[in-house]
Short mmCIF file of C-alpha atoms in Angstrom, two decimals:
data_model
loop_
_atom_site.label_atom_id
_atom_site.label_comp_id
_atom_site.label_asym_id
_atom_site.label_seq_id
_atom_site.Cartn_x
_atom_site.Cartn_y
_atom_site.Cartn_z
CA MET A 717 0.00 0.00 0.00
CA LYS A 718 2.88 2.36 0.84
CA HIS A 719 4.51 1.69 -2.54
CA LEU A 720 1.19 2.28 -4.30
CA LEU A 721 0.73 5.64 -2.55
CA THR A 722 4.26 6.67 -3.46
CA SER A 723 3.61 5.80 -7.10
CA VAL A 724 0.38 7.80 -7.15
CA LEU A 725 2.09 10.84 -5.63
CA LEU A 726 4.94 10.58 -8.13
CA PHE A 727 2.44 10.39 -10.99
CA LEU A 728 0.69 13.52 -9.76
CA THR A 729 3.97 15.39 -9.39
CA ILE A 730 5.10 14.58 -12.91
CA TYR A 731 1.85 14.94 -14.82
CA SER A 732 -0.21 17.60 -13.03
CA TYR A 733 -0.16 21.16 -14.33
CA SER A 734 -1.95 24.44 -13.89
CA GLN A 735 -2.91 26.98 -16.54
CA GLN A 736 -3.26 30.72 -16.16
CA LYS A 737 -3.33 33.76 -18.40
CA VAL A 738 -0.39 36.17 -18.14
CA GLU A 739 0.39 39.53 -19.77
CA TYR A 740 3.57 41.49 -20.48
CA ASP A 741 4.60 44.26 -22.87
CA ALA A 742 6.46 44.30 -26.16
CA LYS A 743 8.98 47.07 -26.76
CA ASP A 744 6.37 49.18 -28.61
CA GLY A 745 4.02 49.04 -25.62
CA ILE A 746 1.55 46.47 -26.95
CA THR A 747 0.42 44.08 -24.22
CA ILE A 748 1.05 40.45 -25.14
CA THR A 749 -1.36 37.80 -23.86
CA ALA A 750 -0.14 34.27 -23.18
CA ASP A 751 -1.14 31.11 -21.34
CA LEU A 752 1.25 29.73 -18.76
CA TYR A 753 1.13 25.95 -18.40
CA ASP A 754 3.06 25.42 -15.18
CA ALA A 755 4.57 21.98 -14.67
CA LYS A 756 5.26 21.47 -10.99
CA GLY A 757 8.89 21.23 -9.96
CA SER A 758 10.31 21.93 -13.41
CA ASP A 759 13.12 24.41 -14.15
CA ALA A 760 12.96 23.84 -17.94
CA PHE A 761 10.82 26.09 -20.12
CA ILE A 762 9.41 26.00 -23.67
CA ILE A 763 7.93 29.13 -25.26
CA LEU A 764 5.31 28.21 -27.87
CA PHE A 765 4.48 30.45 -30.85
CA HIS A 766 1.51 29.79 -33.16
CA GLN A 767 1.02 29.74 -36.90
CA ALA A 768 -0.53 32.34 -39.22
CA GLY A 769 -4.12 33.39 -38.51
CA TRP A 770 -4.20 31.50 -35.22
CA SER A 771 -3.71 32.04 -31.49
CA ARG A 772 -2.21 30.46 -28.38
CA GLY A 773 -5.12 28.00 -28.67
CA GLU A 774 -2.97 25.98 -31.07
CA TYR A 775 -1.29 24.54 -27.96
CA LYS A 776 -4.31 23.62 -25.82
CA GLU A 777 -3.63 19.94 -26.44
CA ILE A 778 0.14 20.10 -26.92
CA ALA A 779 1.26 22.10 -23.88
CA PRO A 780 -0.09 19.69 -21.22
CA LYS A 781 1.81 16.87 -22.92
CA LEU A 782 4.98 18.92 -22.76
CA ASN A 783 4.23 19.53 -19.07
CA ALA A 784 4.14 15.77 -18.65
CA LEU A 785 7.63 15.61 -20.17
CA GLY A 786 8.85 18.03 -17.51
CA TYR A 787 8.58 21.41 -19.25
CA LYS A 788 6.81 24.55 -18.17
CA CYS A 789 5.23 26.18 -21.22
CA LEU A 790 4.19 29.64 -22.30
CA ALA A 791 1.78 29.66 -25.27
CA VAL A 792 1.91 33.15 -26.77
CA ASP A 793 -0.55 35.26 -28.78
CA GLN A 794 1.56 37.07 -31.37
CA ARG A 795 0.21 40.22 -32.99
CA SER A 796 -0.01 38.45 -36.35
CA GLY A 797 -2.82 35.94 -35.90
CA GLY A 798 -6.52 35.32 -35.35
CA GLY A 799 -8.17 32.43 -33.53
CA VAL A 800 -8.23 28.64 -33.22
CA ASN A 801 -9.73 26.00 -30.93
CA GLY A 802 -12.14 28.54 -29.46
CA VAL A 803 -9.35 30.89 -28.37
CA GLN A 804 -9.15 34.37 -29.93
CA ASN A 805 -5.84 36.15 -30.29
CA GLU A 806 -5.93 39.01 -27.79
CA THR A 807 -2.57 40.47 -28.79
CA ASN A 808 -3.71 40.73 -32.39
CA ALA A 809 -6.98 42.38 -31.39
CA LEU A 810 -5.15 44.96 -29.27
CA ALA A 811 -2.53 45.65 -31.95
CA LYS A 812 -5.28 46.35 -34.49
CA LYS A 813 -7.11 48.58 -32.04
CA LYS A 814 -3.91 50.56 -31.45
CA GLY A 815 -3.22 50.86 -35.19
CA LYS A 816 -0.08 48.71 -35.08
CA LYS A 817 1.16 46.66 -38.02
CA THR A 818 0.36 42.95 -37.80
CA ALA A 819 2.41 41.40 -40.60
CA TYR A 820 4.50 38.31 -39.88
CA VAL A 821 7.71 40.27 -39.44
CA ASP A 822 6.05 42.63 -36.96
CA ALA A 823 5.61 39.71 -34.57
CA PHE A 824 9.37 39.28 -34.13
CA GLN A 825 9.32 41.80 -31.29
CA ASP A 826 6.71 39.60 -29.58
CA LEU A 827 9.22 36.74 -29.62
CA GLU A 828 11.90 38.99 -28.20
CA ALA A 829 9.57 40.22 -25.45
CA SER A 830 8.45 36.69 -24.59
CA VAL A 831 11.98 35.39 -24.12
CA ALA A 832 12.86 38.43 -22.01
CA TYR A 833 9.72 37.96 -19.89
CA VAL A 834 10.38 34.29 -19.23
CA LYS A 835 14.02 34.88 -18.33
CA LYS A 836 13.21 37.71 -15.94
CA THR A 837 10.12 36.16 -14.34
CA TYR A 838 10.89 32.43 -14.15
CA LYS A 839 14.70 32.26 -14.51
CA PRO A 840 14.68 28.81 -16.14
CA LYS A 841 17.81 26.69 -16.23
CA LYS A 842 16.84 25.49 -19.69
CA LEU A 843 15.01 27.66 -22.25
CA ILE A 844 13.66 26.38 -25.55
CA ILE A 845 11.73 28.28 -28.24
CA TRP A 846 9.22 26.57 -30.52
CA GLY A 847 7.43 27.94 -33.56
CA SER A 848 4.75 26.92 -36.04
CA SER A 849 4.64 28.00 -39.70
CA TYR A 850 5.63 31.70 -39.94
CA SER A 851 6.65 31.78 -36.28
CA SER A 852 8.81 28.70 -36.80
CA ALA A 853 10.84 30.79 -39.22
CA LEU A 854 11.03 33.61 -36.67
CA VAL A 855 12.32 31.28 -33.94
CA LEU A 856 15.18 30.35 -36.26
CA LYS A 857 15.86 34.04 -36.83
CA TYR A 858 15.86 34.61 -33.07
CA ALA A 859 18.19 31.67 -32.51
CA GLY A 860 20.61 33.13 -35.05
CA ASP A 861 20.33 36.76 -33.97
CA TYR A 862 20.75 35.84 -30.29
CA PRO A 863 22.93 32.71 -30.49
CA ASP A 864 23.66 32.54 -26.76
CA ALA A 865 20.16 33.36 -25.50
CA ILE A 866 18.46 29.95 -25.73
CA ASP A 867 19.24 26.28 -25.29
CA ALA A 868 17.37 24.90 -28.33
CA ALA A 869 14.78 25.68 -31.01
CA LEU A 870 12.03 23.57 -32.56
CA SER A 871 10.64 24.69 -35.90
CA PHE A 872 7.48 23.24 -37.46
CA SER A 873 7.21 24.07 -41.19
CA PRO A 874 9.57 27.03 -41.53
CA GLY A 875 10.28 28.89 -44.75
CA GLU A 876 11.23 32.24 -46.22
CA TYR A 877 7.77 33.75 -45.67
CA PHE A 878 9.05 37.33 -45.90
CA GLY A 879 9.88 39.89 -48.58
CA ASP A 880 13.59 39.19 -48.32
CA LYS A 881 13.92 35.56 -49.37
CA LYS A 882 17.18 35.23 -47.42
CA PHE A 883 15.74 36.86 -44.28
CA ILE A 884 15.76 33.66 -42.23
CA THR A 885 18.68 31.97 -43.95
CA LYS A 886 21.05 34.83 -43.11
CA SER A 887 20.21 34.57 -39.41
CA ALA A 888 20.19 30.76 -39.39
CA SER A 889 23.84 30.71 -40.43
CA HIS A 890 24.71 32.01 -36.95
CA ILE A 891 22.74 29.48 -34.86
CA LYS A 892 24.75 27.72 -32.16
CA ALA A 893 21.98 25.94 -30.26
CA PRO A 894 20.50 22.52 -31.12
CA VAL A 895 17.74 22.80 -33.73
CA PHE A 896 14.89 20.50 -34.73
CA ILE A 897 12.99 21.11 -38.00
CA THR A 898 10.00 19.17 -39.26
CA SER A 899 7.07 19.67 -41.64
CA ALA A 900 4.68 17.90 -43.97
CA GLN A 901 6.34 15.71 -46.59
CA ASN A 902 5.83 18.18 -49.43
CA GLU A 903 7.29 21.15 -47.52
CA LYS A 904 10.92 20.06 -47.32
CA GLU A 905 12.04 22.33 -50.16
CA SER A 906 10.76 25.32 -48.18
CA TRP A 907 13.28 24.79 -45.40
CA SER A 908 16.11 22.59 -46.72
CA GLY A 909 18.22 25.63 -47.67
CA ILE A 910 17.75 27.12 -44.22
CA TYR A 911 18.64 23.82 -42.57
CA ASP A 912 21.79 23.43 -44.66
CA VAL A 913 23.33 26.71 -43.45
CA ILE A 914 22.77 26.01 -39.74
CA PRO A 915 26.28 25.35 -38.39
CA SER A 916 25.18 23.58 -35.21
CA ASN A 917 26.35 19.97 -35.09
CA LYS A 918 23.28 19.17 -33.00
CA LYS A 919 20.65 19.89 -35.65
CA GLN A 920 18.00 17.31 -36.52
CA SER A 921 15.26 17.10 -39.13
CA PHE A 922 12.27 14.83 -39.45
CA LEU A 923 9.78 13.98 -42.19
CA PRO A 924 6.89 11.56 -41.61
CA LYS A 925 6.35 8.46 -43.72
CA THR A 926 2.86 9.79 -44.46
CA LYS A 927 2.03 13.15 -46.08
CA GLY A 928 1.99 14.77 -42.64
CA ASN A 929 0.70 18.20 -41.65
CA HIS A 930 1.74 21.83 -41.70
CA GLY A 931 2.90 23.39 -38.44
CA ALA A 932 2.67 22.21 -34.87
CA ARG A 933 -0.87 20.91 -35.39
CA ALA A 934 0.92 17.81 -36.73
CA LEU A 935 1.06 16.81 -33.05
CA TRP A 936 -2.71 16.91 -32.53
CA ASP A 937 -4.24 13.53 -31.66
CA LYS A 938 -6.80 13.82 -34.47
CA PHE A 939 -4.07 13.06 -37.00
CA PRO A 940 -3.07 9.36 -37.19
CA ASP A 941 0.60 10.17 -37.80
CA SER A 942 0.88 12.45 -34.76
CA LYS A 943 2.56 9.69 -32.76
CA GLU A 944 5.38 9.61 -35.31
CA TYR A 945 5.91 13.35 -34.91
CA TRP A 946 5.79 13.07 -31.12
CA ALA A 947 8.41 10.33 -31.14
CA ALA A 948 10.75 12.58 -33.14
CA VAL A 949 10.11 15.57 -30.84
CA LYS A 950 10.71 13.54 -27.69
CA GLY A 951 13.87 12.06 -29.18
CA PHE A 952 15.22 15.55 -29.84
CA LEU A 953 14.26 16.92 -26.43
CA ASN A 954 16.03 14.00 -24.80
CA THR A 955 19.30 15.16 -26.38
CA ILE A 956 19.21 18.64 -24.86
#
């Protein structure tokens, strides 16, 4: 009975999490809204950025699973977005109300602010950034522009989604941290050039045997090949 109780308590410690909304400011004064998924006892942190037209709701299913792997998570509303899974993008709504630009590139300052917020507020021993679609390109830019600021980056369906078609590639050539890139099968050409210039000897890429999916939604349970993606993600995280 004692061993059973110990096992139950251990299970609760590892897998329980709490969720709360938090706010902080970007450098232009726009308030960023995010959801904190707080894994008990963890000093490792993943900041989650969504894909185009969406919100922090992209991670409603994903973040608790990352909590179970021992990571606190911050799912961020960037100013370029909309809504998904019943969650509207509050940062986008405020940016529009304030007359701010909401193009993909304008959201880079939201990434910068999010990393700064997490470092100042939670002081994690391990900090990972994770992006989906356009934001997956921006996390690679961040990792290259600030090569000593993070411990790893995961990028789901990156590409040169900006006016300058070398915008991400130029930054990626300066990345030091471990990098993981994945996508749908037919998207490899969009990121292979970026991947090739990353000098880190700890970079990994993954393509599913099936056609796969665009962005981090590839990890949603509704897709039969999500387990294959999760296995690749977990394998990478175990190397950090």
